[in-house]
mmCIF file of C-alpha atoms and ligand atoms in Angstrom:
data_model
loop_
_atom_site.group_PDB
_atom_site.id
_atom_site.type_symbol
_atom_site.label_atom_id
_atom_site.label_comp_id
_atom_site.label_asym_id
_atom_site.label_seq_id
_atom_site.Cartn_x
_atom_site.Cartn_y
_atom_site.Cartn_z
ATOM 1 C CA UNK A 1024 0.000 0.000 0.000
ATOM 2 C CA UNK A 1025 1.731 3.304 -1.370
ATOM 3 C CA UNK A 1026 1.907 6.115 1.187
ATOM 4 C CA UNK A 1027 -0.064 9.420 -0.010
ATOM 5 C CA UNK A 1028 1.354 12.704 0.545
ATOM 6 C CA UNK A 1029 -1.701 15.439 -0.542
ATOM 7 C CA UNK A 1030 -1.361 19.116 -0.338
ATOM 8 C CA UNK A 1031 -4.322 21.030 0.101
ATOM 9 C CA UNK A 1032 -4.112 24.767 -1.159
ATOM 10 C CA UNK A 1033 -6.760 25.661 0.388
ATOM 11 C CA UNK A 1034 -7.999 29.813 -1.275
ATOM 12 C CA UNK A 1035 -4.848 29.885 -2.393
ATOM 13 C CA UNK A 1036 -2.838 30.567 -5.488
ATOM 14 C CA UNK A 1037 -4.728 31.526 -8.694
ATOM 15 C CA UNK A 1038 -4.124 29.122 -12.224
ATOM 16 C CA UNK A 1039 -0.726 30.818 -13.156
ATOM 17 C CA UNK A 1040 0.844 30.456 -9.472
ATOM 18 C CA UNK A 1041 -0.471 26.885 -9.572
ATOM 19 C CA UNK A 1042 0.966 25.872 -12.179
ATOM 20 C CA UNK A 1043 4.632 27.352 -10.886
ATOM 21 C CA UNK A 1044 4.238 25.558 -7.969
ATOM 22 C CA UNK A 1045 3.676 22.454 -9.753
ATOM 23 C CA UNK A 1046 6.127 22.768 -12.371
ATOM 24 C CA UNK A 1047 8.819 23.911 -9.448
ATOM 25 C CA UNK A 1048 7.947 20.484 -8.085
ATOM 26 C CA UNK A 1049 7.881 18.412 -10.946
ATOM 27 C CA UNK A 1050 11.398 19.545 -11.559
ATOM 28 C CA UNK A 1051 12.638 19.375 -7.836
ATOM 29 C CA UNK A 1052 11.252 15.608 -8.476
ATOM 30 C CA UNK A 1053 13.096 15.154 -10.930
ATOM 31 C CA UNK A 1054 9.378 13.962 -12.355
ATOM 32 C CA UNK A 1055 9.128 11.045 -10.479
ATOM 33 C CA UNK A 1056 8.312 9.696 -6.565
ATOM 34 C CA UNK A 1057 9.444 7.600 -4.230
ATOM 35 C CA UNK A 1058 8.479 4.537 -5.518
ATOM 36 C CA UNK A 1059 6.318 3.995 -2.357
ATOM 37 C CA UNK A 1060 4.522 7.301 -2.546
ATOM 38 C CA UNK A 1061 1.682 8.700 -3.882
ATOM 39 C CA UNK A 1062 1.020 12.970 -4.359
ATOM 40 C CA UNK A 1063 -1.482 14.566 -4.645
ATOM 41 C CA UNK A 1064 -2.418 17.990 -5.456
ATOM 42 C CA UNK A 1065 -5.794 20.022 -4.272
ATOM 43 C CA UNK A 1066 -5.620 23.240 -5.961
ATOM 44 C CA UNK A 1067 -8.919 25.396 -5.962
ATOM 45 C CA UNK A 1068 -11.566 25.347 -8.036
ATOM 46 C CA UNK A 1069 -10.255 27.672 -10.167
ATOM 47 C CA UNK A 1070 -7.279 25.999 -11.190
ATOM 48 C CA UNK A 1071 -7.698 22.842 -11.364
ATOM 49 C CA UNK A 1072 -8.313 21.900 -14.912
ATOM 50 C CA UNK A 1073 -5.335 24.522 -15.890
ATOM 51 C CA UNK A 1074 -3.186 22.481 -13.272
ATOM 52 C CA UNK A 1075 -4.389 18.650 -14.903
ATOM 53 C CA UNK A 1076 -3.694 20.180 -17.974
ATOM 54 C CA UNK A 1077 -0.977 21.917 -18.096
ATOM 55 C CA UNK A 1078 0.567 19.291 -15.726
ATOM 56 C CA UNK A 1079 -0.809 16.275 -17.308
ATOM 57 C CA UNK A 1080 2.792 14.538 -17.944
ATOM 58 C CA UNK A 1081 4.001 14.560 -14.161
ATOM 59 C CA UNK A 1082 3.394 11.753 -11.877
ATOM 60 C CA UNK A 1083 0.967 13.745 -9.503
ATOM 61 C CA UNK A 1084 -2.624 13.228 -9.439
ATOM 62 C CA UNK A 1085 -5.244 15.854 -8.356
ATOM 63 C CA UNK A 1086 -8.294 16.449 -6.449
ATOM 64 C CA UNK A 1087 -11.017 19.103 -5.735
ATOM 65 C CA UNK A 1088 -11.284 20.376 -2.608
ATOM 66 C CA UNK A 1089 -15.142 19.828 -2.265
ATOM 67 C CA UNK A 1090 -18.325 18.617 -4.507
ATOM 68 C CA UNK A 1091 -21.843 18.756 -4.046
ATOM 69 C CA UNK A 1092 -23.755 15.202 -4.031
ATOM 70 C CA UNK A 1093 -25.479 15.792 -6.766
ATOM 71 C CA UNK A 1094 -25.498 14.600 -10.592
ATOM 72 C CA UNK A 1095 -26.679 18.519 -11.872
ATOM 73 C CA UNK A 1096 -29.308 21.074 -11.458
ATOM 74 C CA UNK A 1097 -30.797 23.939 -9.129
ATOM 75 C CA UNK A 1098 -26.944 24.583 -7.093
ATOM 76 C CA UNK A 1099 -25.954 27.414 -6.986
ATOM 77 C CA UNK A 1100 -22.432 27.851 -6.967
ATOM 78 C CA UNK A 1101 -21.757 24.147 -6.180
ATOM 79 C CA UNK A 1102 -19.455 21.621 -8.757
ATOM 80 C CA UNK A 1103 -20.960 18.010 -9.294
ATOM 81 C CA UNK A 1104 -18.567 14.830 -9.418
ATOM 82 C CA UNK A 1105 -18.129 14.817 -13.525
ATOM 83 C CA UNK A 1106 -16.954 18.226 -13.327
ATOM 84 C CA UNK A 1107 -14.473 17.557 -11.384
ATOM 85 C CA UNK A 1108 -13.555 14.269 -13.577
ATOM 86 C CA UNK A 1109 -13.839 16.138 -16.588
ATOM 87 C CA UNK A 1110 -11.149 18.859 -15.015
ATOM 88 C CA UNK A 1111 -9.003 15.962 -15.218
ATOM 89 C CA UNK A 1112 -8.697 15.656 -11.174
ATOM 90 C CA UNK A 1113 -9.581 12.273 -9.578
ATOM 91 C CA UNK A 1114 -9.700 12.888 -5.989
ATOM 92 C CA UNK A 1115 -11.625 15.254 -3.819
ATOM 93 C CA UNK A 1116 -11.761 16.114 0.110
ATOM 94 C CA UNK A 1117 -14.775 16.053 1.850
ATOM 95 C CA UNK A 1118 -15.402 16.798 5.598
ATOM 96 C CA UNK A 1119 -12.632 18.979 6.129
ATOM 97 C CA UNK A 1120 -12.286 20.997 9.189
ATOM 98 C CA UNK A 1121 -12.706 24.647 7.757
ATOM 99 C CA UNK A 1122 -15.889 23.191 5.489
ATOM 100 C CA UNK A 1123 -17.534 21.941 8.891
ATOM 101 C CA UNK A 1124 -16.424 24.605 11.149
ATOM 102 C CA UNK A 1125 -16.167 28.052 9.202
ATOM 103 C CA UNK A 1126 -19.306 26.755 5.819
ATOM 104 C CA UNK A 1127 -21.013 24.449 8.969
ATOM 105 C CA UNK A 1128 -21.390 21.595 6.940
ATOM 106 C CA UNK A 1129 -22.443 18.606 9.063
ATOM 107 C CA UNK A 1130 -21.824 14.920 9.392
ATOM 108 C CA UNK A 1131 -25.181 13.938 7.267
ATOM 109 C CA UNK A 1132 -23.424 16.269 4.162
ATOM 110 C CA UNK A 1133 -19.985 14.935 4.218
ATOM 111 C CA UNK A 1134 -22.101 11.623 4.341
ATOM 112 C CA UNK A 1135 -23.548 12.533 1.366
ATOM 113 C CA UNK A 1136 -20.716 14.241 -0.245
ATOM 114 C CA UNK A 1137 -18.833 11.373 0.176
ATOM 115 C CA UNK A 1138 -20.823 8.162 -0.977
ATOM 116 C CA UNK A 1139 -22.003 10.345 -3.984
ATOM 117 C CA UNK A 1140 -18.424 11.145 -5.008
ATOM 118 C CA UNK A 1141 -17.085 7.542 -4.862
ATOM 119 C CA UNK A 1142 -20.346 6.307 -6.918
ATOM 120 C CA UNK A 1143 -19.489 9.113 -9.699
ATOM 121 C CA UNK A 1144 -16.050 7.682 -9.699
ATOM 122 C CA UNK A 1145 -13.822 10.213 -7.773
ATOM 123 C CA UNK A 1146 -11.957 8.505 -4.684
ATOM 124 C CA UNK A 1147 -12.080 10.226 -1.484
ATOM 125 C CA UNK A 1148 -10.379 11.304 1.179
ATOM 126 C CA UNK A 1149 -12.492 12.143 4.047
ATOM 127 C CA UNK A 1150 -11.460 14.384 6.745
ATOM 128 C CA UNK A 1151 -12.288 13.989 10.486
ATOM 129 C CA UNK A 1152 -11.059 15.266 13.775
ATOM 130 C CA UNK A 1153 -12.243 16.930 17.062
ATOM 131 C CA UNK A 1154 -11.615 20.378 18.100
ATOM 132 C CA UNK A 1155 -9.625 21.564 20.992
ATOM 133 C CA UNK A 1156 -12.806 21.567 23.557
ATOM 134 C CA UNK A 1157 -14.031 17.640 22.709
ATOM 135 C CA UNK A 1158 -10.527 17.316 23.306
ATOM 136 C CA UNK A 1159 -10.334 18.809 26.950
ATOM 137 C CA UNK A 1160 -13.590 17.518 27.383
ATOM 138 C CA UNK A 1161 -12.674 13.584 26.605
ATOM 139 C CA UNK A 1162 -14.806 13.148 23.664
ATOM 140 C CA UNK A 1163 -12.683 12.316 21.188
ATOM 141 C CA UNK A 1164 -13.438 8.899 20.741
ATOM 142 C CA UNK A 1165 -17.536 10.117 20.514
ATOM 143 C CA UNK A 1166 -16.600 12.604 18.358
ATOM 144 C CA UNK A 1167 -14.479 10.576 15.527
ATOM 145 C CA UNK A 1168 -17.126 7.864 16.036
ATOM 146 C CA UNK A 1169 -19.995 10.207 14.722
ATOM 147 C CA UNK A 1170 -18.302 11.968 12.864
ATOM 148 C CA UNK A 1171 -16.716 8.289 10.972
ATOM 149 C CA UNK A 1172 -19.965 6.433 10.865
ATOM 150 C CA UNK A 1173 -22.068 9.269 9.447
ATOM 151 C CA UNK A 1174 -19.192 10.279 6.783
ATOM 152 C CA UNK A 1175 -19.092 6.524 5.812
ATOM 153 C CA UNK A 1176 -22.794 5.976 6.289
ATOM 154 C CA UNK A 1177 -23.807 4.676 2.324
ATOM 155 C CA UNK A 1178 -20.712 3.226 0.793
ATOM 156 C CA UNK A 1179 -21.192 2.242 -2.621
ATOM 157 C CA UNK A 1180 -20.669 -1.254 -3.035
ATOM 158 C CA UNK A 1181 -18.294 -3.182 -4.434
ATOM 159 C CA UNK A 1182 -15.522 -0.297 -3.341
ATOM 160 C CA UNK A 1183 -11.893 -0.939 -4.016
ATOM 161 C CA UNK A 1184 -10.270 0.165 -0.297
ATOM 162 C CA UNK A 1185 -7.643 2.025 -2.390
ATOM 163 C CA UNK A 1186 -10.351 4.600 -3.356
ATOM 164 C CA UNK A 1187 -11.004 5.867 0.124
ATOM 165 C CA UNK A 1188 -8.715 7.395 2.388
ATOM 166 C CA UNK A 1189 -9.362 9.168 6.213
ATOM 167 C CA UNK A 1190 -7.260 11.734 7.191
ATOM 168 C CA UNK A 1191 -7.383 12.815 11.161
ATOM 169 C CA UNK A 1192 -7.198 16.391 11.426
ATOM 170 C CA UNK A 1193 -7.554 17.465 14.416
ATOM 171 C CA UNK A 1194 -9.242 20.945 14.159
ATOM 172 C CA UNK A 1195 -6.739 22.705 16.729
ATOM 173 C CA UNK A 1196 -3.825 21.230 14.985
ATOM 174 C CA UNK A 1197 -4.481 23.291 11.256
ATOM 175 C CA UNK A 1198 -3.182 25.918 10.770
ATOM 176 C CA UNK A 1199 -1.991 26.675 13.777
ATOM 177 C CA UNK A 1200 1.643 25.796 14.094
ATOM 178 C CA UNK A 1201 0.646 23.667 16.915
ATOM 179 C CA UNK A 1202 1.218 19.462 15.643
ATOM 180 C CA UNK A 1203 -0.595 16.471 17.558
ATOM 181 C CA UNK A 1204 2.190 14.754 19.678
ATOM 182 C CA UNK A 1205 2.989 10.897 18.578
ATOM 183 C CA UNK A 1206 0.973 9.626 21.276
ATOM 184 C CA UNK A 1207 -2.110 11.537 20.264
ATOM 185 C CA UNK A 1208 -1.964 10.639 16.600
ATOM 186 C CA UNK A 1209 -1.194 6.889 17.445
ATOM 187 C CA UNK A 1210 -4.291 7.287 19.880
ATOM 188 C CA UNK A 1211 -6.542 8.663 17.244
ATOM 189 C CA UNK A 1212 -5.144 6.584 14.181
ATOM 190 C CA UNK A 1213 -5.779 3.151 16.200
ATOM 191 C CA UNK A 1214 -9.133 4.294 17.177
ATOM 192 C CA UNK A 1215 -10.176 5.129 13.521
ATOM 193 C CA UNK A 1216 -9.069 2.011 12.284
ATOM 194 C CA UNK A 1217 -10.694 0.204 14.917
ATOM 195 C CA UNK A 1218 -13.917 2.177 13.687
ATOM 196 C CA UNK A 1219 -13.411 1.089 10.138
ATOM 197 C CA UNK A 1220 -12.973 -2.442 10.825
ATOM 198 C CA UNK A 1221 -16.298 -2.266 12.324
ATOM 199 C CA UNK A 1222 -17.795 -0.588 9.017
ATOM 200 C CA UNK A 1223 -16.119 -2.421 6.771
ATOM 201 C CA UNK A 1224 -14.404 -5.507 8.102
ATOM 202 C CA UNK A 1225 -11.511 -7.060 7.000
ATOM 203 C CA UNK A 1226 -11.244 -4.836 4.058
ATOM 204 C CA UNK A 1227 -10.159 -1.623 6.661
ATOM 205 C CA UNK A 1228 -6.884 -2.659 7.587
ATOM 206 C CA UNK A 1229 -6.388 -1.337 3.572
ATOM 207 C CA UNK A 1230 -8.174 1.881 4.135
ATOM 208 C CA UNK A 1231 -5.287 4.220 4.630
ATOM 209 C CA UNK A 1232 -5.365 6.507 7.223
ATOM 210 C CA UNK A 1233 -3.321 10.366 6.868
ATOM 211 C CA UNK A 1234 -2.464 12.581 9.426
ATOM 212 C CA UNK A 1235 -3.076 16.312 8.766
ATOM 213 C CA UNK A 1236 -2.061 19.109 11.185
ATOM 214 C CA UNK A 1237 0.910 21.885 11.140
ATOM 215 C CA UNK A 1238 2.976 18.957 9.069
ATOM 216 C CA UNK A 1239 6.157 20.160 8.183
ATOM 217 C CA UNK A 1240 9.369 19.057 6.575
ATOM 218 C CA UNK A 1241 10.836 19.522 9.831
ATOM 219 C CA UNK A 1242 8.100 16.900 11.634
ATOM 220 C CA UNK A 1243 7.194 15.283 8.449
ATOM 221 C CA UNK A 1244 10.044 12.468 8.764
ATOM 222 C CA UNK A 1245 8.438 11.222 12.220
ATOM 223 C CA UNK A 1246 4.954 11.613 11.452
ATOM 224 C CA UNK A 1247 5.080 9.299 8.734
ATOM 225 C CA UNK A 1248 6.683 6.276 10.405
ATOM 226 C CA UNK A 1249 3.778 6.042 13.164
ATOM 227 C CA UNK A 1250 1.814 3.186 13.527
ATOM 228 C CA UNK A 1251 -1.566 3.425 11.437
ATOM 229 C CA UNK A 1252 -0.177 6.358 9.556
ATOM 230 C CA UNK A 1253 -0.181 5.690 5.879
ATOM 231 C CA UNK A 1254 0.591 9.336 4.983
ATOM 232 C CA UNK A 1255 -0.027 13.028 5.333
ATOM 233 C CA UNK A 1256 -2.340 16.182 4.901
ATOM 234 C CA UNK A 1257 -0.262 19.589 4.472
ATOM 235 C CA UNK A 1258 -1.582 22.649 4.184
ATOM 236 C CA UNK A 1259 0.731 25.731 4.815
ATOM 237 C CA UNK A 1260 3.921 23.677 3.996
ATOM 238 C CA UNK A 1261 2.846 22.479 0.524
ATOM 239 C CA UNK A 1262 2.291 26.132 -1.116
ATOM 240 C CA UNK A 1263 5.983 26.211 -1.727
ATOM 241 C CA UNK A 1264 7.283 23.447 -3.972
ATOM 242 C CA UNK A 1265 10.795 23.299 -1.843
ATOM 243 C CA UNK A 1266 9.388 22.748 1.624
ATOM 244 C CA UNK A 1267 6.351 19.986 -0.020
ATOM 245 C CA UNK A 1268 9.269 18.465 -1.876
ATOM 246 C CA UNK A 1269 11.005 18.279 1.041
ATOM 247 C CA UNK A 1270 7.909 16.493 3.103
ATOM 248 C CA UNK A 1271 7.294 13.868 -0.232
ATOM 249 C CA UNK A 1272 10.842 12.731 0.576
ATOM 250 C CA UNK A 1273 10.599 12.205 4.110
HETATM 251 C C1 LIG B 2718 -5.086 21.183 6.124
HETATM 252 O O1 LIG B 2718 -5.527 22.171 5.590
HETATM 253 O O2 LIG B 2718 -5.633 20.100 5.879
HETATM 254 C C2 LIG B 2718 -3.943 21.293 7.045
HETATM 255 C C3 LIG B 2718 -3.550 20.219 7.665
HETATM 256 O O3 LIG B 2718 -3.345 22.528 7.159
HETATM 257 P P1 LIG B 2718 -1.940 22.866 7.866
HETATM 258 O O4 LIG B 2718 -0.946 21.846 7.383
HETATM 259 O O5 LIG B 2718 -1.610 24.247 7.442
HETATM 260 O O6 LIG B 2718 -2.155 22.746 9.358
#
């Protein structure tokens, strides 16, 4: 099972930065990976299909940031599934932190967002985690448990395990310079996959799990070798092609 290393650019960079970034990478690659990686790239909206494009020759793959769960129609201001395929990306995030906390989205849309996306044929990776009060408060198991059986509530089935991915984010972790300590992501990792063996049975211990949270190429190195962690989530440290280089390698 390849590790994945995704960056997530969040409202960042418009098409013609993107596609620096990318091309900065690619040659800071050399155009290849570790053989035992995967990347890939969220860029927004905006420029995604002049990042597939333009880009379509490098070994990364790509992903929208969000979708709406449905096939077309009445949404305003929302991007369906095919749109996304036909912008050349094959991934896309759903659940994460800023979507749930800052948009409000809830547990029954990621649900939705998510099964909907994997039916149309994009894989996902979902994001959960708990903020700093569950934390305090000694929720956190509650809180990845709703928060896991609601986003994986309607699987399509059959589902290859390789097309869905959870990160663990936890909220008070992004962004904030502040990482999870190694006990704390070996905590939360062993008690998602113990949640996904109960969804999906045997097929979970292939379901790989990311860690997501103030990652940098200083920290990256450790993260990465942690029990249950099959690869990371940058945000801030993947807008420069040097330092998400840097974390690919690790
Ligand atoms: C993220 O946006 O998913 C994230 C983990 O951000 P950062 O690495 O900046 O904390």
């Amino acid at each position: 099972m390849k590790k994945i290393i995704a960056a997530n650019w969040k409202m960042n960079k418009n098409s013609k930065e993107a596609i620096e970034t990318i091309t900065e990478l690619s040659k800071i690659l050399n155009n290849s990976l570790p053989e035992e990686k995967e990347v890939i790239i969220f860029p927004s909206f905006i420029s995604l299909e002049a990042s597939t494009h333009a880009l379509s020759s490098t070994p990364l793959q790509f992903g929208a940031q969000d979708v709406y769960p449905a096939k077309d129609g009445a949404f305003t201001g929302e991007v369906s599934p095919s749109m996304i395929l036909d912008a050349g990306a094959t991934w896309v995030l759903t659940g994460h932190s800023e979507r749930r906390h800052v948009i409000k989205e809830d547990n029954t849309l990621v649900g939705q967002k998510t099964s909907f996306a994997l039916a149309s044929g994009l894989n996902v990776i979902a994001c959960i985690g708990e903020t700093l009060e569950e934390r305090e408060a000694g929720t956190l198991y509650d809180v990845l448990t709703a928060q896991l059986n609601q986003t994986l509530a309607k699987l399509p089935t059959p589902l290859s395990p390789e097309r869905l991915v959870v990160a663990y984010e936890p909220v008070w972790a992004i962004g904030t310079g502040k990482t999870a300590n190694n006990e704390d992501i070996i905590e939360a990792h062993a008690i998602i996959r113990e949640l996904l063996k109960n969804i999906l049975g045997t097929s979970a211990s292939q379901i790989r799990i990311l860690y997501g949270g103030s990652v940098k190429a200083e920290n990256a190195p450790e993260i990465i070798k942690l029990e249950n962690v099959d690869g990371l989530l940058v945000g801030g440290a993947s807008l420069k092609a040097e330092s998400f280089a840097k974390i690919i390698n690790a």
